[in-house]
XYZ file of C-alpha atoms in Angstrom:
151
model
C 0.000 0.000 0.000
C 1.612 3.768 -1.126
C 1.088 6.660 1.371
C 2.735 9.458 0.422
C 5.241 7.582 -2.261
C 6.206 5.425 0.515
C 5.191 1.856 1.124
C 3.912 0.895 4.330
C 5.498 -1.958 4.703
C 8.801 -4.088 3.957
C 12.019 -1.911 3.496
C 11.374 0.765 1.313
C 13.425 3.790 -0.210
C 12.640 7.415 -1.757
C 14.956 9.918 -3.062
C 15.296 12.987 -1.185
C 17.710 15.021 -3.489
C 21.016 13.699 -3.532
C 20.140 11.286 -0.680
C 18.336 7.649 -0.302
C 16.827 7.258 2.937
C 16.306 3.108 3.574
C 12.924 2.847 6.259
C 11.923 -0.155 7.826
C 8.882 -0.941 9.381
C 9.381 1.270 12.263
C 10.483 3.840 10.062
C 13.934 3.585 11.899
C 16.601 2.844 9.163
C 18.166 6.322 7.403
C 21.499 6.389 5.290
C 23.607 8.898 3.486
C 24.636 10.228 0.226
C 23.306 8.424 -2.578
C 26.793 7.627 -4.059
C 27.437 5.312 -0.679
C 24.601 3.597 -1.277
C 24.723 2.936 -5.109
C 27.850 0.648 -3.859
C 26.095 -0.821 -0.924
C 22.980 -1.634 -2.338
C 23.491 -2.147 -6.421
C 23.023 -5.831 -6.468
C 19.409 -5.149 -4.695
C 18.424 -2.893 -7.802
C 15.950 -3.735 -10.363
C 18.195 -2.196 -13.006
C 21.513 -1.649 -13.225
C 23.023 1.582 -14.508
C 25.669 0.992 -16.764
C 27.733 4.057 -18.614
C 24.714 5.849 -20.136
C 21.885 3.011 -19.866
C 19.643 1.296 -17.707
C 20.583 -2.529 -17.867
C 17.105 -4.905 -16.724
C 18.949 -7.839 -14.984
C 15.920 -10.007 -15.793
C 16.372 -9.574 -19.939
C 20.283 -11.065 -19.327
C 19.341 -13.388 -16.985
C 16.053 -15.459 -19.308
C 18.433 -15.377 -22.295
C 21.166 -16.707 -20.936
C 18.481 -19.824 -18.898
C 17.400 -20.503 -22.778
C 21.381 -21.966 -23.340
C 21.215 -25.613 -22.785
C 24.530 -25.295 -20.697
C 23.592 -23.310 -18.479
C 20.971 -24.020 -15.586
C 20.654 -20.882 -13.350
C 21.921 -17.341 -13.827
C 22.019 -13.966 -12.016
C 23.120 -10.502 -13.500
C 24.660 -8.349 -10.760
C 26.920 -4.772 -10.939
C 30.243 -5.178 -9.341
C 31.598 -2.032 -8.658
C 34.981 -1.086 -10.879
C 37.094 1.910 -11.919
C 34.608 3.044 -13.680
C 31.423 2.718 -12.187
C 29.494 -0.641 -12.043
C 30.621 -3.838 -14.367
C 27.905 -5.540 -15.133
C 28.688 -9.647 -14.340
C 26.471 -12.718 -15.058
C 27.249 -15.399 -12.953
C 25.951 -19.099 -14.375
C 25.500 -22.479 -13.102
C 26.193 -25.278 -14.990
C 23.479 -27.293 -16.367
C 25.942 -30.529 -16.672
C 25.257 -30.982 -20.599
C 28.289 -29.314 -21.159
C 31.284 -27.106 -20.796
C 30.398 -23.433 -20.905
C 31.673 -21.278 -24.079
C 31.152 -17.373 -23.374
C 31.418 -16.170 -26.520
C 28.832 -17.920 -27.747
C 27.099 -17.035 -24.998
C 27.732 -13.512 -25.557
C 26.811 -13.978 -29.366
C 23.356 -15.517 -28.164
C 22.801 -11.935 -25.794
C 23.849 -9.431 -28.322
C 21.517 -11.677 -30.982
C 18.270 -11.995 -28.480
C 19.059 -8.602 -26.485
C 19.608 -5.036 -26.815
C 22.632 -4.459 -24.888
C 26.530 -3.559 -25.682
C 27.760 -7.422 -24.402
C 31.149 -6.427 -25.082
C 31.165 -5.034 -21.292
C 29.666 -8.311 -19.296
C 31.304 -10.418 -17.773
C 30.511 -14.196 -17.489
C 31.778 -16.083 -14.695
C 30.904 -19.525 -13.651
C 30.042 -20.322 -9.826
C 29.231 -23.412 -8.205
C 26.330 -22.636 -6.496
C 24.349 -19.135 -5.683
C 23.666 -17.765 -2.449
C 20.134 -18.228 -1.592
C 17.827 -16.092 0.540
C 15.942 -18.011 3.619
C 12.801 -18.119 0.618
C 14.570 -19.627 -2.385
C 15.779 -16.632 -4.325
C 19.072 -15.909 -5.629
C 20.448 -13.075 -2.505
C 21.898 -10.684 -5.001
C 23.809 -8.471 -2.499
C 25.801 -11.577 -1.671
C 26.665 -12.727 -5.001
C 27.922 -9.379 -5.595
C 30.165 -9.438 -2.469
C 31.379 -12.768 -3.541
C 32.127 -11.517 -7.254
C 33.501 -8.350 -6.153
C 35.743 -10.546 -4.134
C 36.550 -13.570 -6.078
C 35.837 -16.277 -3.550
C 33.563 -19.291 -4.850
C 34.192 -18.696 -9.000
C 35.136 -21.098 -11.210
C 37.139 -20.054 -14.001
């Protein structure tokens, strides 16, 4: 339910100039500059801003579940030198060994995004949230930090 461009309930954020404020249920969470955050919380994001446009996580993520190789996949910005980076991370279906530039040739055929930037990394399992979704905050810690990839 929206009161006031908030929602009542969950964790919820509005922007207040250059500032996110995070509120929980009690209305007791408030962070800081918007640039902190964008760090913090990208892998939470419904899109991901990369360069000049907004990347959909969900587009990457179907086309690359259609490739018989691979079983599961996740699109998630890990911050970089210049700003984020977007990486999918795949699980292996077992049919076969992954080949990434096909799989990029597949994306740039079936989507409308410049592939040349992702990066496709192979992990052995994904971190799961207590109901069964992929916890994309801690996937991009552990891409960001290189613990748990295969290469």
């Amino acid at each position: 339910m929206l009161m006031h461009g908030l929602l009542l309930d969950g964790a919820t954020r509005h922007p207040d100039r250059d500032c996110f404020h995070w509120v929980d249920r009690n209305r007791g969470l408030t962070y800081g500059e918007a640039a902190e955050l964008m760090g913090d919380f990208a892998g939470l994001l419904h899109e991901l801003g990369v360069g000049d446009r907004s990347w959909y996580p969900r587009d990457i993520e179907e086309a690359l579940c259609a490739i018989a190789t691979i079983r599961d996949a996740a699109l998630v910005g890990v911050p970089g030198d210049n700003g984020l980076r977007p990486v999918a991370a795949v699980m292996l279906s077992g049919v076969g060994p992954l080949d990434a530039a096909a799989c990029k040739t597949h994306l740039s055929n079936t989507t409308s995004y410049d592939i040349d930037c992702l990066k496709i990394v192979v992990v052995k399992e994904m971190p799961m949230t207590p109901t069964g979704k992929i916890a994309k905050a801690e996937l991009t810690q552990m891409l960001g930090s290189g613990t748990d990839v295969q290469n």
